[in-house]
Coordinates of C-alpha atoms and ligand atoms in Angstrom, one line a residue:
X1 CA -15.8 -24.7 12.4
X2 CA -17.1 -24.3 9.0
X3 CA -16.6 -27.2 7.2
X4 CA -18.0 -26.9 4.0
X5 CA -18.3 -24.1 1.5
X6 CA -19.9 -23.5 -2.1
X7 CA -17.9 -25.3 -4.9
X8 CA -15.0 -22.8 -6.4
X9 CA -16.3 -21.5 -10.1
X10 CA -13.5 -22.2 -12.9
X11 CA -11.8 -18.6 -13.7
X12 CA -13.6 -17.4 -16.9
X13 CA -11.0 -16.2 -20.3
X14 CA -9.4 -13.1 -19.9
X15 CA -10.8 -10.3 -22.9
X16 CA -8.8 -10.2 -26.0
X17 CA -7.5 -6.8 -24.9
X18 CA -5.7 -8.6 -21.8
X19 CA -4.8 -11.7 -23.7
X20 CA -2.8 -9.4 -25.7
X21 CA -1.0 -7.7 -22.9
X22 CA 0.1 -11.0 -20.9
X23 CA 2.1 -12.0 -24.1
X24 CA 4.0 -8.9 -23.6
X25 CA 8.5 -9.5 -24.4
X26 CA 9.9 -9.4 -20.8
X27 CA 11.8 -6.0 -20.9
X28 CA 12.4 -3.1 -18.7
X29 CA 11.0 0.5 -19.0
X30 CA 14.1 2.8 -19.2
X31 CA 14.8 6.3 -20.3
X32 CA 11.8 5.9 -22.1
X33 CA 12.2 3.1 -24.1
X34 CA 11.5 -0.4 -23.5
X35 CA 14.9 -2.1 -23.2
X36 CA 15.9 -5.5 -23.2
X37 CA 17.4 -7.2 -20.0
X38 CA 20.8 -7.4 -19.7
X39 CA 20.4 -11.0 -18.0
X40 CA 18.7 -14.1 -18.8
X41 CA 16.2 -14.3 -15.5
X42 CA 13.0 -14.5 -15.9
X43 CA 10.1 -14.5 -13.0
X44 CA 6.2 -16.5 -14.1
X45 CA 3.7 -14.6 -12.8
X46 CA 0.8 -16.6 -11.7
X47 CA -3.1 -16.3 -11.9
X48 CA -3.7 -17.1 -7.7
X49 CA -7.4 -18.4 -8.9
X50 CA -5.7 -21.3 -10.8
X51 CA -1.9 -21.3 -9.9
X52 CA -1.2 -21.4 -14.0
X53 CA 1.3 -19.5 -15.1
X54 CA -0.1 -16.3 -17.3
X55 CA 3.2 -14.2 -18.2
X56 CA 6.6 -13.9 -17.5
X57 CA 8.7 -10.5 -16.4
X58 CA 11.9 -10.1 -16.3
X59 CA 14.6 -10.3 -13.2
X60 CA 16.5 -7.0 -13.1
X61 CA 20.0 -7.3 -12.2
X62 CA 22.6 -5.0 -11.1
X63 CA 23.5 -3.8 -14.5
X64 CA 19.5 -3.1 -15.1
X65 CA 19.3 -1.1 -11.9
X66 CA 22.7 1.1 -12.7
X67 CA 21.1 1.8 -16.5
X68 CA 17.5 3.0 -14.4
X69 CA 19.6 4.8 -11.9
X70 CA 21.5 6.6 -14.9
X71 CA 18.3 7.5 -16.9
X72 CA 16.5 8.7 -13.8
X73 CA 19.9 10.7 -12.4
X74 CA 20.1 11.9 -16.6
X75 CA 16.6 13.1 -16.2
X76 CA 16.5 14.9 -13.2
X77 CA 19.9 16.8 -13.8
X78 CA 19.9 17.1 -17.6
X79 CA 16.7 16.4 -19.1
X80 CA 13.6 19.2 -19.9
X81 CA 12.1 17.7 -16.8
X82 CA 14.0 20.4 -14.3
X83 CA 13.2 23.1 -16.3
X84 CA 9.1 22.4 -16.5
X85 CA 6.7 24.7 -15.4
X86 CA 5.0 23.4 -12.3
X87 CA 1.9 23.7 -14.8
X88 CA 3.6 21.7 -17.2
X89 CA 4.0 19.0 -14.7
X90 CA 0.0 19.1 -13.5
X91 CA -0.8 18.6 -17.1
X92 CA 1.5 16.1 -17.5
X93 CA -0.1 14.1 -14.3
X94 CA -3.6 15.0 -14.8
X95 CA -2.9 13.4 -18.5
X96 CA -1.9 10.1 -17.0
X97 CA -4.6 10.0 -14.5
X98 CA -6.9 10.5 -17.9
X99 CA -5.0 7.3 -19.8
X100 CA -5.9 5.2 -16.4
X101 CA -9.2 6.2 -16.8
X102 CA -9.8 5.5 -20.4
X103 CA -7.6 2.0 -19.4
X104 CA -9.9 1.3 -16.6
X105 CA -11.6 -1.6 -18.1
X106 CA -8.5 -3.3 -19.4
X107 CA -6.1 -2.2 -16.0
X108 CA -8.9 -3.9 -13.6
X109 CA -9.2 -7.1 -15.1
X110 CA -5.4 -7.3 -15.6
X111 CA -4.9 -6.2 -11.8
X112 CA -7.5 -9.2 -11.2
X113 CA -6.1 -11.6 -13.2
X114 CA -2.7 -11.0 -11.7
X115 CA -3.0 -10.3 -7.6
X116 CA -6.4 -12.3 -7.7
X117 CA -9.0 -9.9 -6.2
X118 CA -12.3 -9.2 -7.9
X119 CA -12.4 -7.2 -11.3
X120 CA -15.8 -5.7 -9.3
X121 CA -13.2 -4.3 -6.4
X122 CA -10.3 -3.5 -8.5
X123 CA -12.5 -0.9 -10.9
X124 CA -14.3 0.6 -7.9
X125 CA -11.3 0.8 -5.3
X126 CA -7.4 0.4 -7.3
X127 CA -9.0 1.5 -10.6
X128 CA -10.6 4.1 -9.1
X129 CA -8.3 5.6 -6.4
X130 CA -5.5 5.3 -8.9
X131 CA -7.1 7.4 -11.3
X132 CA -8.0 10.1 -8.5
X133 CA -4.9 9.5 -6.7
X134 CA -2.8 11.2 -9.7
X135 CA -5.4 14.3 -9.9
X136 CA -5.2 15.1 -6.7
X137 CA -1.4 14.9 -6.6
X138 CA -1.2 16.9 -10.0
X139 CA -2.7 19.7 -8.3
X140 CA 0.4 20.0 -5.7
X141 CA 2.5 20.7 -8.5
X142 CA 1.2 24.2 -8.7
X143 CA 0.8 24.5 -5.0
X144 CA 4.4 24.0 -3.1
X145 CA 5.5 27.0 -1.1
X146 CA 8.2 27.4 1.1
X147 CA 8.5 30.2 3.3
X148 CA 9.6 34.2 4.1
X149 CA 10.4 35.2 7.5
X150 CA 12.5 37.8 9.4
X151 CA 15.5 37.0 11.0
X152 CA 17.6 38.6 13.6
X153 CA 21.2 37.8 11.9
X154 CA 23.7 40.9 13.2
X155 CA 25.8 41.7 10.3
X156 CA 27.8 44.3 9.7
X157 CA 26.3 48.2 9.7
X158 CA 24.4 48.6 6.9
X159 CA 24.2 44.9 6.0
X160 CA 20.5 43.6 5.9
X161 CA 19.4 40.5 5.6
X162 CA 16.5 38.4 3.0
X163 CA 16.0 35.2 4.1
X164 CA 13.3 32.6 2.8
X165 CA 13.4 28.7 1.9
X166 CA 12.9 26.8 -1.6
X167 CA 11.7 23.5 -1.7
X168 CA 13.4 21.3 -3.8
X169 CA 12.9 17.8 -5.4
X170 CA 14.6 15.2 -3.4
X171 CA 16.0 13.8 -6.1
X172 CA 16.0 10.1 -7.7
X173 CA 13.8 8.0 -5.5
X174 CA 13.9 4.1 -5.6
X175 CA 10.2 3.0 -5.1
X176 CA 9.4 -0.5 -3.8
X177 CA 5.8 -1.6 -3.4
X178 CA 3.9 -4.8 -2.2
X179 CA 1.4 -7.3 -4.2
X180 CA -1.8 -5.8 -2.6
X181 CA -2.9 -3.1 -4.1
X182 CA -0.4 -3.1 -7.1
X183 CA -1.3 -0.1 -9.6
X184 CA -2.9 2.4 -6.6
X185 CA 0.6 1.6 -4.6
X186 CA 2.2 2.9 -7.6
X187 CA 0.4 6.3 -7.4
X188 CA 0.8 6.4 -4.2
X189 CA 4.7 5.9 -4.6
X190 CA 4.9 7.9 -8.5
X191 CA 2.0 10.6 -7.6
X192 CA 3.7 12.8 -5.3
X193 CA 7.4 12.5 -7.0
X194 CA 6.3 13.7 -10.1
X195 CA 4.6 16.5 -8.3
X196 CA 7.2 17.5 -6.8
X197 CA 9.8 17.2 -9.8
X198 CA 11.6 13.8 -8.7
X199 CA 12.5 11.0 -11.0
X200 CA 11.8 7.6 -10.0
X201 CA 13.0 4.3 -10.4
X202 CA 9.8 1.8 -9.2
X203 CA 9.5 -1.7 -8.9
X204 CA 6.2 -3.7 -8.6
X205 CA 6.0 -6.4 -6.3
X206 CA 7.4 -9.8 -8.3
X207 CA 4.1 -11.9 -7.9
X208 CA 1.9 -8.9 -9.1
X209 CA 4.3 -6.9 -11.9
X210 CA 2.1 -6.5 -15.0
X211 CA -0.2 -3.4 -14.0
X212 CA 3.4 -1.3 -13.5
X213 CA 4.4 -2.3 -16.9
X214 CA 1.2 -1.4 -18.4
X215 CA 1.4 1.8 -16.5
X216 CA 4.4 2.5 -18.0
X217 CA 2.8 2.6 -21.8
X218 CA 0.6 5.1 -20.4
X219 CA 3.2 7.5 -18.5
X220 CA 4.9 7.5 -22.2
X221 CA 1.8 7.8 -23.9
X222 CA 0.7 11.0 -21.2
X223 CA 4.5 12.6 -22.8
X224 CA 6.6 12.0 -19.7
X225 CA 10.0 13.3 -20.6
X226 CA 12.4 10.1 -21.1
X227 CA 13.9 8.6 -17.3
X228 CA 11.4 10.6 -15.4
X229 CA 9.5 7.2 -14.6
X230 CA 11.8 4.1 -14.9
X231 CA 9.9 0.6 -14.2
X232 CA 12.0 -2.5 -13.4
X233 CA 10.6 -5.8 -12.6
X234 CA 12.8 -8.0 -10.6
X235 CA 12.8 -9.6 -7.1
X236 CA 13.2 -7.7 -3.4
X237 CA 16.2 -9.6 -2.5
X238 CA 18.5 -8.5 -5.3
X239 CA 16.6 -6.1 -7.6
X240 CA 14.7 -4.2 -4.7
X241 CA 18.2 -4.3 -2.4
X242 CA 20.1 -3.4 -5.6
X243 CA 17.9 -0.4 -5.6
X244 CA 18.5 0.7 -2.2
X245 CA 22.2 0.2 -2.0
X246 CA 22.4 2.1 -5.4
X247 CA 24.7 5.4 -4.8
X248 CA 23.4 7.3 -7.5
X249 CA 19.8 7.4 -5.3
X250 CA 18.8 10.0 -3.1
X251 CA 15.7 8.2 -1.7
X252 CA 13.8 5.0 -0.6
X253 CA 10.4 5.2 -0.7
X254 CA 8.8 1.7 0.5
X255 CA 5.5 0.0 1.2
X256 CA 5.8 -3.9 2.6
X257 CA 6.6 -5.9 5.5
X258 CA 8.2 -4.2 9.0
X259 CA 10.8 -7.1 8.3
X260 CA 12.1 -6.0 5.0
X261 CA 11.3 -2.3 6.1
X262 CA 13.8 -2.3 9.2
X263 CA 16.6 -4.2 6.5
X264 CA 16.1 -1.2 4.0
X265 CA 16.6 1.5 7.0
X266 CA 19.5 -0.3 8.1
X267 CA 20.8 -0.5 4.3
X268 CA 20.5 3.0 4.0
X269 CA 22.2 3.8 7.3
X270 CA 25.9 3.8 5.4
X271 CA 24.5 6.6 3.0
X272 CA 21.9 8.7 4.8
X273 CA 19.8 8.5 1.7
X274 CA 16.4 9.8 3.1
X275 CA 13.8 6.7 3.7
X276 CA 9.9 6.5 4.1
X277 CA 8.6 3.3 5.5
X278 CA 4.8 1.8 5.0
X279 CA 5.0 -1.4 7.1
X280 CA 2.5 -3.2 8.8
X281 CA -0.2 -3.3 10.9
X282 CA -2.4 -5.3 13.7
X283 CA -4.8 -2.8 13.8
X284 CA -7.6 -3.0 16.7
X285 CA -11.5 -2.5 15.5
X286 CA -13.2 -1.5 18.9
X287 CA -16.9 -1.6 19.2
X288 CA -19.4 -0.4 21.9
X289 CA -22.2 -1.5 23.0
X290 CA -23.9 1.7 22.2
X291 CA -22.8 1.2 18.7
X292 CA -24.9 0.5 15.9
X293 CA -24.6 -2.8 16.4
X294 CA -25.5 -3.5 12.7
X295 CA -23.5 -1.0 11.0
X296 CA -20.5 -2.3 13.2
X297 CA -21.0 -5.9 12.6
X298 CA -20.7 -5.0 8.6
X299 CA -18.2 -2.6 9.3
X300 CA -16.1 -5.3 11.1
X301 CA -16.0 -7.8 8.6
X302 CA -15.5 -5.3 6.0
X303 CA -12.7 -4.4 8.2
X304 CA -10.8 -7.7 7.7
X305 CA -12.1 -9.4 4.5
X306 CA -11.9 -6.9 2.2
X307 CA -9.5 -7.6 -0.5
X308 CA -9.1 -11.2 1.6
X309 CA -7.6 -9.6 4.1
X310 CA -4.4 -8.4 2.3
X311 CA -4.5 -4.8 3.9
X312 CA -1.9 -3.3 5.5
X313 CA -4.5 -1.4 7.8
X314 CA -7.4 -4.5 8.3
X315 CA -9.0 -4.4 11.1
X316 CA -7.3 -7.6 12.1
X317 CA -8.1 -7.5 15.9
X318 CA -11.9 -7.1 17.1
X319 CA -12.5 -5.8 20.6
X320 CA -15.9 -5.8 21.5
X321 CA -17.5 -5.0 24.8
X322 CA -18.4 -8.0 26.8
X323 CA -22.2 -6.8 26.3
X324 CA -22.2 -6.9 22.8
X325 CA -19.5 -9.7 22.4
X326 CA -21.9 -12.2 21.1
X327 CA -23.9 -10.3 19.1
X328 CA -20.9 -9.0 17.1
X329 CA -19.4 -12.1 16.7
X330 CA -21.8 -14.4 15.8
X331 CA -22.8 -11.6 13.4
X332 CA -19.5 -11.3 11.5
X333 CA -19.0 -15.4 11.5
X334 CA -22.2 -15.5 10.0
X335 CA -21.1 -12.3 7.5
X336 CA -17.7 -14.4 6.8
X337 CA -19.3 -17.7 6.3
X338 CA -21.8 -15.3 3.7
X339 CA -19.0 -14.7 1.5
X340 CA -18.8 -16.0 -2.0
X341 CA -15.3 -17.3 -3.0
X342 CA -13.9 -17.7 -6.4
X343 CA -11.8 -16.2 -9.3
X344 CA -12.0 -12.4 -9.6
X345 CA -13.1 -12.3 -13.2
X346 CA -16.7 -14.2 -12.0
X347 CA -19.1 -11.3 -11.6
X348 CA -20.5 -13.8 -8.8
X349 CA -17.3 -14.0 -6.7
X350 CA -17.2 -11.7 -3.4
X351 CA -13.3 -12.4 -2.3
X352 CA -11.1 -14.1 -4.4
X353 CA -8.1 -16.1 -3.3
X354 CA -4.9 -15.0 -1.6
X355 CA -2.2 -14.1 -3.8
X356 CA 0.5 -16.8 -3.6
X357 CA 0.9 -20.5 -2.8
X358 CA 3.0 -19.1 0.0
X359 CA 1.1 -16.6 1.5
X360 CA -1.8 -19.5 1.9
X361 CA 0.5 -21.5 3.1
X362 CA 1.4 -19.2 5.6
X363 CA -2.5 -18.4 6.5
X364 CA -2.8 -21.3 7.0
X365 CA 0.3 -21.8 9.5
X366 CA -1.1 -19.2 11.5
X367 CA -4.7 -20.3 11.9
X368 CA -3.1 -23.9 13.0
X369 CA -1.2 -22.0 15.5
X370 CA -3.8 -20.2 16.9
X371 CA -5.7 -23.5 17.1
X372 CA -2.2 -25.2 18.7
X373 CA -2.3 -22.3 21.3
X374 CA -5.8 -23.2 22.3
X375 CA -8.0 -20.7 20.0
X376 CA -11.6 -21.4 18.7
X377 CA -12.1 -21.6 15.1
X378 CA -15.8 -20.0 14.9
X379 CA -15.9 -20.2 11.5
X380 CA -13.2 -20.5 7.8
X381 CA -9.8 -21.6 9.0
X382 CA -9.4 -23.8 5.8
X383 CA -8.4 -24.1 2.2
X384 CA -11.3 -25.3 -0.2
X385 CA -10.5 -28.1 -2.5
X386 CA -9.1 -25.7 -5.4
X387 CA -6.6 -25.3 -7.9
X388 CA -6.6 -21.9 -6.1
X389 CA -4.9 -20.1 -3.2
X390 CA -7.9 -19.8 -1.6
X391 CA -8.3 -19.4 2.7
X392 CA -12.2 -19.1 3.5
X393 CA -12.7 -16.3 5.9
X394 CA -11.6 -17.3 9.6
X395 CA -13.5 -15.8 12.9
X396 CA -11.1 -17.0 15.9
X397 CA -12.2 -16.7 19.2
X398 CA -10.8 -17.9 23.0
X399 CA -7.2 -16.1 21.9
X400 CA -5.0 -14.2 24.1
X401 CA -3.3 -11.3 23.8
X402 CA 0.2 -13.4 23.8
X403 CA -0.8 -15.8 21.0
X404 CA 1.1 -15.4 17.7
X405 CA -2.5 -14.7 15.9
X406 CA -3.0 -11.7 18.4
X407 CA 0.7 -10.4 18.0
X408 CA 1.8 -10.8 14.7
X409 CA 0.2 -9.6 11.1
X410 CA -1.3 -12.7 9.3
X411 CA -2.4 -10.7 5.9
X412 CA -5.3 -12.3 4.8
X413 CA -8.6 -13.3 6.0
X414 CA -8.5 -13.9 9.7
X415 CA -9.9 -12.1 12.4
X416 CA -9.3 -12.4 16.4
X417 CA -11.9 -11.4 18.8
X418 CA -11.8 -10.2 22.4
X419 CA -13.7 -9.2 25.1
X420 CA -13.5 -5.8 26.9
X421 CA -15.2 -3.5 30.4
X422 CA -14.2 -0.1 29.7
X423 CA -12.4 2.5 27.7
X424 CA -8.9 2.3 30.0
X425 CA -8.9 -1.5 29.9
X426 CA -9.2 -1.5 25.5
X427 CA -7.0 1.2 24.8
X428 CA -4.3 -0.4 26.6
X429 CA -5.3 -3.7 25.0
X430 CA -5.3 -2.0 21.7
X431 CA -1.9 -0.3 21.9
X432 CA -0.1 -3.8 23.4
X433 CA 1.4 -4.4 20.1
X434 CA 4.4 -3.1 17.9
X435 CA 2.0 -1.7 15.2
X436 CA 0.3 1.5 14.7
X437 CA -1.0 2.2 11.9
X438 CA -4.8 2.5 12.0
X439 CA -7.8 1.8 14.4
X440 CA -11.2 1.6 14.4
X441 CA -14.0 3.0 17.2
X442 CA -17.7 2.2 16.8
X443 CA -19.8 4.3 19.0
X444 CA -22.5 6.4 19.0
X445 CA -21.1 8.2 22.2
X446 CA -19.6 11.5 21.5
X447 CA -17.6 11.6 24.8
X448 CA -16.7 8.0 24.6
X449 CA -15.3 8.7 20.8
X450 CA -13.5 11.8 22.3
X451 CA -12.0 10.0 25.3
X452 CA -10.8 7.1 23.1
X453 CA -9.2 8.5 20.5
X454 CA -6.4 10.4 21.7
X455 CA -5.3 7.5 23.7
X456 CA -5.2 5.3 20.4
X457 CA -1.2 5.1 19.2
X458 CA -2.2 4.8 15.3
X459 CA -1.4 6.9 12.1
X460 CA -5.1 6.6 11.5
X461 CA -8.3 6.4 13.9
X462 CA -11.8 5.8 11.7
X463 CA -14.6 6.4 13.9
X464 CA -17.8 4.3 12.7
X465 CA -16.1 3.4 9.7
X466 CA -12.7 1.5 8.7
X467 CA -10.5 1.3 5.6
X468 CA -11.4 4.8 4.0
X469 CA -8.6 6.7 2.9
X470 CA -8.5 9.5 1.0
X471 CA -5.7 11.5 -0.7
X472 CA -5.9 14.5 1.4
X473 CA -5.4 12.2 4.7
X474 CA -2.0 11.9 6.2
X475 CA -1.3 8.2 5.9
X476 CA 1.5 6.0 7.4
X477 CA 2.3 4.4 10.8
X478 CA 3.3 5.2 14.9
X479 CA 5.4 2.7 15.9
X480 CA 7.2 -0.4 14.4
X481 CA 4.3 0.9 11.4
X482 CA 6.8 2.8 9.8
X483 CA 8.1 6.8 9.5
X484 CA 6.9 9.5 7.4
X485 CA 3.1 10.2 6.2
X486 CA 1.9 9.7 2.4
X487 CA -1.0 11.8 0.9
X488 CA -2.1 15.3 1.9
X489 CA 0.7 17.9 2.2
X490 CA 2.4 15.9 4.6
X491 CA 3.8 13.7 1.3
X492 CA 4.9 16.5 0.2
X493 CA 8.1 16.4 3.2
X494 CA 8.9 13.0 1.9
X495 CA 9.4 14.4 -1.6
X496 CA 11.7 17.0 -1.3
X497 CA 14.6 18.9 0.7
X498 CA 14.3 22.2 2.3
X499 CA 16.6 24.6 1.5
X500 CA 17.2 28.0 3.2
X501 CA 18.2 30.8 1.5
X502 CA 20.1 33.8 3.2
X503 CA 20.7 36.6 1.2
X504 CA 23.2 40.0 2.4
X505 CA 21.8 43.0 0.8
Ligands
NAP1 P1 7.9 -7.8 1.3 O1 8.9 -8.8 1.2 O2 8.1 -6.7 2.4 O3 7.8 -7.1 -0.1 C1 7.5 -5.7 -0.4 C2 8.4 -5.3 -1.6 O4 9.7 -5.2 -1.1 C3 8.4 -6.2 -2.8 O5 8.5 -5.5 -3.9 C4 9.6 -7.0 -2.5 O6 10.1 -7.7 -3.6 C5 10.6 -6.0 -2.0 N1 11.7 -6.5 -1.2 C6 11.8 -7.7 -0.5 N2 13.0 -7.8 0.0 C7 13.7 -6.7 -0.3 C8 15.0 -6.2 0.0 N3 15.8 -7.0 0.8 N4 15.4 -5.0 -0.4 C9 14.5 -4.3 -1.2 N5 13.3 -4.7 -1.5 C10 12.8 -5.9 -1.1 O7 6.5 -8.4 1.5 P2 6.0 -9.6 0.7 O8 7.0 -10.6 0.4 O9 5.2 -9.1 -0.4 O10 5.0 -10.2 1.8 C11 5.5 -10.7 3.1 C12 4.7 -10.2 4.2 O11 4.8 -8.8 4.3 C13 3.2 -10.5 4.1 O12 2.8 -11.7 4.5 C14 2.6 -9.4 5.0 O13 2.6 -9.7 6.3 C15 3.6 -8.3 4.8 N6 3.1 -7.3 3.9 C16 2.7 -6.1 4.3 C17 2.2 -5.1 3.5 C18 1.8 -3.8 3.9 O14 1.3 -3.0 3.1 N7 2.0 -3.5 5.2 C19 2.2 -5.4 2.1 C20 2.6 -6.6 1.6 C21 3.0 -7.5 2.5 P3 9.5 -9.2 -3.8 O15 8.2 -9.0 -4.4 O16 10.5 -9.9 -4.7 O17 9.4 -9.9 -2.5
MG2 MG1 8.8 -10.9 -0.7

C-alpha cells in the first residue's frame, strides 16, 4: 500500500470572468426569462478541492416544476417553435454550439471549479465534446425521414391506398443528469430534443448546477424561442421526482445511478410516459498477452482514472491473462501511484478530487470492504490529508468475483484485477454482473478480437482502446445498464413518436 503521496497544492482564484458568474441570484430559467423561485430553498454548491462553499442555486419545488412544465407544454404547442423550419432549428443549434465555443475558457474553469476535475480535461473532453456534440446533432434536424411503402390493405373496388409514416417530436421531455460530466450530459440530453423539435425541462445534478445555468444565457443568447429549453436546479428526490410524476410530460430522459433509474421507470409505469435510462456500469477491461503490453497498461489506467474514476463506462474491472498478469499490474500501480493530485485549476494537477464529501466517503467504504473481504491494496486506497475530497488512485488485487468491489459500481478511482486462461473462461467472467454497458479487449489477434466480441453483453466494446465515444456511436447499456441508445440515429427513436399515415384515395 501506498502510503504517502505529494503534498495537495492550495486551489488557485478563480478569473474575474468566473468570480462574476458564482455570484449569480439563485433563479430558475423559464419561458425564457430568468424567474425567481417560488420557495425559499436554497442548495451551496461546493468547490470538492476545498469543501468551501462557492454559490448557491436554488431548490425547485413543485410549483417551479408546474411553471417549466407550462412554458415547455406552451412552447411546443403554441409557440414559433412548431412551426420552424428544420433549417431554422440547425441554425439555431449550430449557434449555441458557437456561444459554447467562444465560452470555452470561462465554461471549463467553471465546470472545474464546480465538479472538481481539471480545467486541462474539462476544455479538451466536456468543453470540447459539448461544443461538437450540438453540431453534430444540429445536423439531424435537416436529416429525419420516415418512410413510404406499399401495402396490401383490401378496400373497396376502386379504393387505393397511400401509406407512409411522419416522425414527430415526442413532446416535453424531463431531463435529469448526473455530477460527472455536467455541461456535455446536457448536450447529450438537450442535443437531440431540439433536433428533433422537443421542448425540454432539464435539471443539472445538485452538487454540480452552475455550467446548466450558464448554458442557459447562451441557449437565450443563440435566440431559442421562449420555453423551448427550461433549466431548474433543485434536488433528485423532490425536484427530479417532481419532474417525472409531472402529467403535463411526455418523456424522461435520464443519466445516473441503476438505483434511482429503476425508481423513475417504476414512477412512470402509472402514465406510460416514454423513458430512456443511462445507468451504470462495471465494465470489464480484458487484456492479452499478445497485446501491446504497453499501450494496454496506459490504456488500463486511463480506463479507470480518468476523470477520478467518475465514469459511467470506466474500465472498473481488469482481467488480464495469467501470463501477462504481473506485468499489467505492477504497470498500472506504478501508472496510478504516477498521478499528480490536486485542485483542477493547478495546471500541474493530473486528477483532481472526487466530487462530494459523500462520494469519498463512500470510496472509501468500498476500498475498506474490499480490504474486510480479504483484498490487496497494491497501491492508493486512502484519502490525503486535504481540505479536499480527494481518494488517491487504488489498484486492488486478491478479489473475487463475489466481493462487493467486484460486483458493485464504486465511481471513482479504484480498479480490481483478475487473472484469466482463455477467451471462454473471461467472457463468462466478464458478463457475471448486472451491467452492460461497455468493455474493453486489448489484443493484437484478429481472431481472438473476433471470437470475443460477440460474446461480450455490453452497449459498447472498444478494442485497443477505452472511453472514446463519439456522437455517431450508439451509446447506452445491455442489461441492468439501462434501455434505449443516445447519439447516432439511434437517439433519434428516443426523441420522437412514429406515426403512420394511411391515406384512401
Ligand atoms: P443519482 O442519485 O442517480 O443522480 C442522478 C440525477 O438524478 C441527479 O440529478 C439526481 O438529483 C437525480 N435524482 C435523484 N433521485 C431522483 C429521483 N427520485 N427522481 C428523479 N431524479 C432523481 O446519482 P448520484 O446521487 O449523483 O450518485 C450516486 C451514485 O450513482 C454514484 O455513486 C454512482 O455509483 C452512480 N452514478 C452513476 C452515473 C452514471 O453515469 N452511470 C452518474 C452519476 C452517478 P440529485 O443531484 O439531487 O441527487
Ligand atoms: Mg443523488
Amino acid at each position: 500500500m501506498n502510503a504517502s503521496h505529494a503534498p495537495i497544492a492550495t486551489q488557485p482564484a478563480p478569473s474575474n470572468a468566473v468570480a462574476a458568474l458564482l455570484k449569480r441570484k439563485p433563479q430558475f430559467f423559464i419561458g425564457g426569462d430568468w424567474v425567481e423561485p417560488i420557495g425559499a430553498d436554497r442548495i451551496p454548491v461546493l468547490d470538492p478541492a476545498t469543501g468551501k462553499q462557492i454559490a448557491v442555486v436554488a431548490d425547485a419545488g413543485a410549483q417551479d416544476v408546474d411553471r417549466a412544465v407550462a412554458a415547455a407544454r406552451a412552447a411546443l404547442e403554441k409557440g414559433p417553435w412548431r412551426h420552424m423550419k428544420p433549417v431554422e432549428r440547425q441554425a439555431l443549434i449550430w449557434k449555441l454550439s458557437d456561444l459554447v465555443e467562444k465560452h470555452t475558457d470561462e465554461l471549463a474553469e467553471l465546470e472545474s471549479l464546480n465538479n472538481g476535475k481539471t480545467k486541462f480535461m474539462a476544455t479538451v473532453v466536456d468543453l470540447a465534446g459539448t461544443r461538437d456534440y450540438f453540431r453534430y446533432m444540429a445536423g439531424w434536424a435537416t436529416k429525419l425521414t420516415a418512410e413510404t411503402f406499399e401495402t396490401s390493405i383490401q378496400g373497396p373496388p376502386g379504393v387505393n391506398f397511400h401509406t407512409y409514416t411522419r416522425r414527430e417530436p415526442a413532446g416535453v421531455v424531463a431531463q435529469i443528469v448526473p455530477w460527472n460530466f455536467p455541461i456535455a450530459m446536457a448536450a447529450w440530453k438537450l442535443g437531440p430534443a431540439l433536433a428533433t423539435g422537443c421542448t425540454c425541462v432539464f435539471k443539472p445534478a445538485e452538487q454540480t448546477p452552475l455550467t446548466a445555468l450558464r448554458l442557459a444565457d447562451l441557449i437565450a443568447e443563440a435566440g431559442f424561442p421562449p420555453g423551448v429549453v427550461n433549466v431548474l436546479t433543485g434536488l433528485g428526490e423532490s425536484t427530479g421526482a417532481a419532474m417525472v410524476a409531472h402529467p403535463g410530460v411526455d418523456k424522461i430522459a435520464f443519466t445516473g445511478s441503476t438505483t434511482v433509474g429503476k425508481l423513475i421507470n417504476k414512477s412512470a409505469t402509472d402514465t406510460l410516459k416514454r423513458v430512456s435510462l443511462e445507468l451504470g456500469g462495471k465494465s470489464p477491461v480484458i487484456i492479452f498477452p499478445d497485446a501491446d503490453l504497453d499501450a494496454a497498461v496506459g490504456g488500463a489506467a486511463n480506463a479507470v482514472f480518468f476523470n477520478s474514476g467518475q465514469v459511467c463506462c470506466a474500465g472498473t474491472r481488469l482481467f488480464v491473462h495469467r501470463k501477462a498478469f504481473d506485468r499489467v499490474v505492477e504497470g498500472v500501480s506504478a501508472a496510478a501511484r504516477a498521478i499528480r493530485l490536486g485542485p483542477g485549476l493547478d495546471p500541474a494537477t493530473e486528477m483532481g478530487p472526487l466530487v462530494s464529501r459523500e462520494q469519498q466517503e463512500r470510496v472509501l467504504q468500498y476500498i475498506e470492504s474490499g480490504v474486510r473481504d480479504g483484498a490487496t491494496v497494491l497501491t492508493g486506497g486512502m484519502a490525503p490529508n486535504a481540505p479536499g475530497y480527494y481518494v488517491t488512485p487504488t489498484v486492488l488485487a486478491d478479489v473475487r468475483s463475489d466481493m462487493r468491489v467486484v460486483r458493485e459500481e464504486i465511481f471513482g478511482p479504484v480498479l480490481v484485477a483478475q487473472r484469466f486462461d482463455d477467451i471462454e473462461e473471461v467472457a463468462a467472467m466478464a458478463n457475471d454482473t448486472p451491467y452492460g454497458l461497455a468493455a474493453s479487449v486489448w489484443s493484437s489477434n484478429v481472431s481472438t478480437v473476433q471470437r470475443i466480441v460477440p460474446q461480450i453483453k455490453a452497449g459498447t466494446v472498444w478494442v485497443n482502446c477505452h472511453n472514446f465515444i463519439d456522437p455517431a456511436m450508439p451509446f447506452g447499456g445491455f442489461k441492468q445498464s439501462g434501455f434505449g441508445r443516445e447519439h447516432g440515429r439511434a437517439v433519434l427513436d428516443l426523441y420522437t413518436e412514429l406515426k403512420s399515415v394511411c391515406v384512401a384515395y
